[in-house]
Amino acid sequence: MQRSNIFDYKNYLYFKIAALIILVAFAAYLVFEPAVGHYGGSFLGYGLGIISACMVLWMAWYGVRKRRYRSAGSTQGWLSAHIYLGTALTVLVTLHSGFHFGLNVHTLAYALLLIVVISGFFGNYTYMIYPRMMSENMGEDSLDSLLLRIAEADKLARQIALVMPDAINNTVARACRETSIGLGLIEQLKGYQPNCPSAQAVDDLTELGKDLSPEQRKLYRELYTIMVRRLSLVKRARQDLMYRSRLGIWLYLHVPFAIALLVAMTAHIIAVFVYW
């Protein structure tokens, strides 16, 4: 039996609802044309505006409710509803405006709606892609276990490097000292450190190992193996932090803009009834 996903949730329930809403809205827009043209203050404009406002409030409430009572099914339903109904909402609001835009609170509310919908699409994408990539990257390991293994590799590499030539010792020491893993938000989101000292150390060790004595070569091979393994662990740790940060960062855009949308929508409604 094929497993359901957010797109075919409950036999495409929200897709069907969204498609019906869009078709009815377009039909009404084409059939009922006011004498002065389409605009938000017409009978149709008010109708589309009321439906749009109700959809915004319902989706905001639904998102809060689904976060409080989570299960696999409810999360899928929440994501499916937000994808399809969010798409339908942009169509309704555009028709509600009659394609009239300007430097006012009404267009501000429209712009905030687009930002919320687009950031919601990005959030849905991250939750579809990154959890699987996190599992593939980490396997049975955790971030703490990776960091512990990196620390152990640092200690062992430093011990071996102490009996090696100064150039090799300095290279290893710099890699252990200057390598950072998710030091800041930007580095976490990128998933790499520019001019990574660990990667540079592996490249430098390849050249520095050419002029060693037979006794040193055995230790060198062991050191090189440790540094290559350490670099792999560092990359995996950075990848995990990148996936985690990208999963979380969209909420810092989506939620504040959603709140701003509710405020702007309220101001839009008040302005319409008070001044129009």
Coordinates of C-alpha atoms in Angstrom, one line a residue:
M1 CA 0.0 0.0 0.0
Q2 CA 1.4 3.4 -1.0
R3 CA 2.0 5.7 1.9
S4 CA 0.1 9.0 1.9
N5 CA 2.0 12.3 1.8
I6 CA 1.2 16.0 2.1
F7 CA 0.2 16.3 -1.5
D8 CA -2.3 13.4 -1.7
Y9 CA -3.4 13.7 1.9
K10 CA -6.9 12.1 2.3
N11 CA -7.2 11.5 -1.4
Y12 CA -6.2 15.1 -2.3
L13 CA -8.8 16.7 0.1
Y14 CA -7.3 20.1 0.3
F15 CA -6.3 20.2 -3.4
K16 CA -9.9 19.6 -4.3
I17 CA -11.1 22.3 -1.8
A18 CA -8.5 24.8 -3.1
A19 CA -9.4 24.0 -6.8
L20 CA -13.1 24.5 -6.1
I21 CA -12.5 27.8 -4.4
I22 CA -10.3 29.1 -7.2
L23 CA -12.8 28.0 -9.9
V24 CA -15.8 29.6 -8.2
A25 CA -13.8 32.8 -7.5
F26 CA -12.7 33.1 -11.2
A27 CA -16.2 32.3 -12.4
A28 CA -17.7 35.0 -10.1
Y29 CA -15.0 37.5 -11.2
L30 CA -15.8 37.0 -14.9
V31 CA -19.6 36.9 -14.5
F32 CA -20.2 39.7 -12.0
E33 CA -18.4 42.8 -13.2
P34 CA -19.4 46.1 -11.6
A35 CA -20.2 49.1 -13.8
V36 CA -17.1 50.9 -12.4
G37 CA -14.9 47.9 -12.8
H38 CA -13.5 45.4 -10.3
Y39 CA -12.2 46.8 -7.0
G40 CA -12.2 45.8 -3.3
G41 CA -15.2 47.9 -2.4
S42 CA -17.6 46.2 -4.9
F43 CA -20.1 43.6 -3.8
L44 CA -17.9 40.8 -5.2
G45 CA -14.8 42.5 -3.7
Y46 CA -16.4 42.5 -0.3
G47 CA -17.4 38.8 -0.7
L48 CA -13.9 37.7 -1.7
G49 CA -12.4 39.8 1.0
I50 CA -14.6 38.3 3.7
I51 CA -13.8 34.8 2.5
S52 CA -10.1 35.6 2.3
A53 CA -10.0 37.0 5.8
C54 CA -11.8 33.9 7.2
M55 CA -9.2 31.7 5.4
V56 CA -6.3 33.7 6.9
L57 CA -7.8 33.4 10.4
W58 CA -8.6 29.7 10.0
M59 CA -5.1 28.9 8.7
A60 CA -3.5 30.8 11.6
W61 CA -5.7 29.0 14.1
Y62 CA -5.3 25.7 12.4
G63 CA -1.5 26.0 12.5
V64 CA -1.4 26.8 16.2
R65 CA -3.8 24.0 17.0
K66 CA -1.8 21.4 15.0
R67 CA 1.4 22.4 16.7
R68 CA -0.2 21.8 20.1
Y69 CA -1.7 18.4 19.2
R70 CA 0.8 16.7 17.0
S71 CA 0.6 13.4 15.3
A72 CA 1.8 12.1 11.9
G73 CA -1.6 12.5 10.4
S74 CA -2.3 15.9 11.8
T75 CA 1.1 17.3 10.7
Q76 CA 0.5 16.0 7.2
G77 CA -3.0 17.6 7.2
W78 CA -1.6 20.9 8.4
L79 CA 1.1 21.0 5.7
S80 CA -1.3 19.9 3.0
A81 CA -3.9 22.6 4.0
H82 CA -1.3 25.3 4.1
I83 CA 0.1 24.4 0.7
Y84 CA -3.2 24.2 -1.2
L85 CA -5.3 26.7 0.7
G86 CA -2.4 29.2 0.8
T87 CA -2.2 29.0 -3.0
A88 CA -5.9 29.5 -3.3
L89 CA -5.8 32.4 -0.8
T90 CA -3.3 34.4 -3.0
V91 CA -5.7 34.0 -6.0
L92 CA -8.7 35.2 -3.9
V93 CA -6.9 38.2 -2.5
T94 CA -5.6 39.2 -5.9
L95 CA -9.2 39.1 -7.3
H96 CA -10.5 40.9 -4.3
S97 CA -8.1 43.8 -5.0
G98 CA -9.2 44.0 -8.6
F99 CA -5.5 44.3 -9.5
H100 CA -5.4 47.8 -7.9
F101 CA -2.2 48.4 -5.9
G102 CA -0.6 51.4 -4.3
L103 CA 1.4 52.8 -1.4
N104 CA -1.2 52.1 1.3
V105 CA -2.1 49.7 4.1
H106 CA -4.2 47.5 1.7
T107 CA -1.2 46.8 -0.6
L108 CA 1.0 46.3 2.5
A109 CA -1.4 43.5 3.7
Y110 CA -1.3 41.9 0.2
A111 CA 2.6 42.0 0.2
L112 CA 2.7 40.5 3.7
L113 CA 0.4 37.7 2.5
L114 CA 2.7 36.9 -0.4
I115 CA 5.7 36.8 2.0
V116 CA 3.8 34.5 4.4
V117 CA 2.7 32.1 1.6
I118 CA 6.2 32.0 0.0
S119 CA 7.9 31.4 3.3
G120 CA 5.4 28.7 4.0
F121 CA 6.2 27.0 0.8
F122 CA 9.9 27.1 1.8
G123 CA 9.1 25.6 5.2
N124 CA 7.1 22.8 3.6
Y125 CA 10.1 22.1 1.3
T126 CA 12.5 21.9 4.2
Y127 CA 10.3 19.5 6.1
M128 CA 10.0 17.3 3.1
I129 CA 13.7 17.2 2.2
Y130 CA 15.9 17.9 5.2
P131 CA 14.7 15.2 7.7
R132 CA 15.6 12.5 5.2
M133 CA 19.0 14.1 4.4
M134 CA 19.7 14.4 8.2
S135 CA 19.1 10.7 8.6
E136 CA 21.3 9.9 5.7
N137 CA 24.1 12.1 7.0
M138 CA 24.1 11.1 10.6
G139 CA 23.0 7.4 10.5
E140 CA 23.1 6.1 14.0
D141 CA 25.3 8.9 15.3
S142 CA 24.2 12.1 17.1
L143 CA 25.8 15.5 17.0
D144 CA 27.2 15.1 20.4
S145 CA 28.8 11.8 19.5
L146 CA 30.4 13.4 16.4
L147 CA 31.8 16.3 18.5
L148 CA 33.2 13.8 21.0
R149 CA 34.9 11.8 18.2
I150 CA 36.3 15.0 16.7
A151 CA 37.8 16.0 20.1
E152 CA 39.3 12.5 20.5
A153 CA 40.8 12.8 17.0
D154 CA 42.2 16.3 17.9
K155 CA 43.9 14.8 21.0
L156 CA 45.4 11.9 19.1
A157 CA 46.6 13.9 16.1
R158 CA 48.3 16.5 18.4
Q159 CA 50.1 13.7 20.2
I160 CA 51.5 12.2 17.0
A161 CA 52.3 15.6 15.5
L162 CA 54.5 16.5 18.4
V163 CA 57.2 14.0 17.3
M164 CA 56.9 15.1 13.6
P165 CA 58.7 18.0 11.9
D166 CA 57.6 21.5 12.9
A167 CA 55.8 22.2 9.7
I168 CA 53.5 19.2 10.2
N169 CA 53.1 19.9 13.9
N170 CA 52.1 23.5 13.2
T171 CA 49.7 22.4 10.4
V172 CA 47.9 20.0 12.7
A173 CA 47.8 22.4 15.6
R174 CA 46.3 25.1 13.5
A175 CA 43.6 22.8 12.1
C176 CA 42.6 21.7 15.6
R177 CA 42.7 25.2 17.0
E178 CA 41.0 27.2 14.2
T179 CA 38.4 24.8 12.9
S180 CA 34.9 26.0 13.8
I181 CA 31.6 24.1 13.6
G182 CA 28.5 26.3 13.4
L183 CA 30.2 29.2 15.1
G184 CA 27.5 31.7 13.9
L185 CA 24.1 31.6 12.3
I186 CA 25.5 32.4 8.8
E187 CA 28.1 29.6 9.0
Q188 CA 25.4 27.2 10.2
L189 CA 23.1 28.1 7.3
K190 CA 25.9 27.7 4.8
G191 CA 27.2 24.4 6.2
Y192 CA 30.9 25.2 5.7
Q193 CA 33.7 27.3 7.0
P194 CA 35.4 29.5 4.4
N195 CA 39.1 28.4 4.0
C196 CA 38.5 25.6 6.3
P197 CA 41.7 24.9 8.3
S198 CA 40.9 21.1 8.5
A199 CA 40.6 20.8 4.7
Q200 CA 43.7 22.9 4.2
A201 CA 45.6 20.7 6.7
V202 CA 44.8 17.5 4.8
D203 CA 45.9 19.2 1.6
D204 CA 49.1 20.5 3.2
L205 CA 50.0 17.1 4.8
T206 CA 49.9 15.5 1.4
E207 CA 52.9 17.7 0.4
L208 CA 54.6 17.8 3.7
G209 CA 54.8 14.0 3.9
K210 CA 57.1 13.6 0.9
D211 CA 60.4 14.3 2.6
L212 CA 60.1 12.1 5.7
S213 CA 62.4 9.5 7.0
P214 CA 61.2 5.8 6.9
E215 CA 60.6 5.9 10.7
Q216 CA 58.5 9.1 10.4
R217 CA 56.5 7.7 7.5
K218 CA 54.7 5.1 9.6
L219 CA 53.6 7.8 12.0
Y220 CA 52.8 10.1 9.1
R221 CA 50.4 7.6 7.6
E222 CA 48.6 7.2 10.9
L223 CA 48.4 10.9 11.4
Y224 CA 47.1 11.5 7.8
T225 CA 44.4 8.8 8.3
I226 CA 43.3 10.5 11.5
M227 CA 43.1 13.9 9.9
V228 CA 41.2 12.7 6.9
R229 CA 38.7 10.9 9.2
R230 CA 38.5 14.0 11.4
L231 CA 37.7 16.1 8.3
S232 CA 34.9 13.8 7.4
L233 CA 33.5 14.0 10.9
V234 CA 33.7 17.8 10.8
K235 CA 31.8 17.9 7.5
R236 CA 29.1 15.7 8.8
A237 CA 28.7 17.8 12.0
R238 CA 28.4 21.0 9.8
Q239 CA 25.9 19.4 7.5
D240 CA 23.7 18.4 10.5
L241 CA 23.8 21.9 11.9
M242 CA 23.0 23.3 8.5
Y243 CA 19.9 21.1 8.1
R244 CA 18.8 22.0 11.7
S245 CA 19.3 25.7 11.2
R246 CA 17.4 25.7 7.8
L247 CA 14.6 23.8 9.4
G248 CA 14.3 26.4 12.1
I249 CA 15.1 29.7 10.4
W250 CA 12.0 29.8 8.2
L251 CA 9.8 30.0 11.4
Y252 CA 11.7 33.2 12.4
L253 CA 10.4 34.7 9.1
H254 CA 7.1 32.9 8.7
V255 CA 5.6 33.5 12.2
P256 CA 6.5 37.2 12.6
F257 CA 5.3 38.0 9.1
A258 CA 2.1 36.0 9.8
I259 CA 1.5 38.2 12.9
A260 CA 2.3 41.3 10.9
L261 CA -0.2 40.1 8.3
L262 CA -3.0 39.8 10.9
V263 CA -2.2 43.3 12.1
A264 CA -2.2 44.7 8.6
M265 CA -5.3 42.9 7.7
T266 CA -7.1 44.3 10.7
A267 CA -5.9 47.8 9.8
H268 CA -7.1 47.2 6.2
I269 CA -10.6 46.1 7.4
I270 CA -10.9 49.1 9.8
A271 CA -9.8 51.5 7.1
V272 CA -12.4 50.1 4.7
F273 CA -15.3 50.5 7.1
V274 CA -14.3 53.8 8.6
Y275 CA -13.1 55.7 5.5
W276 CA -14.8 54.1 2.6

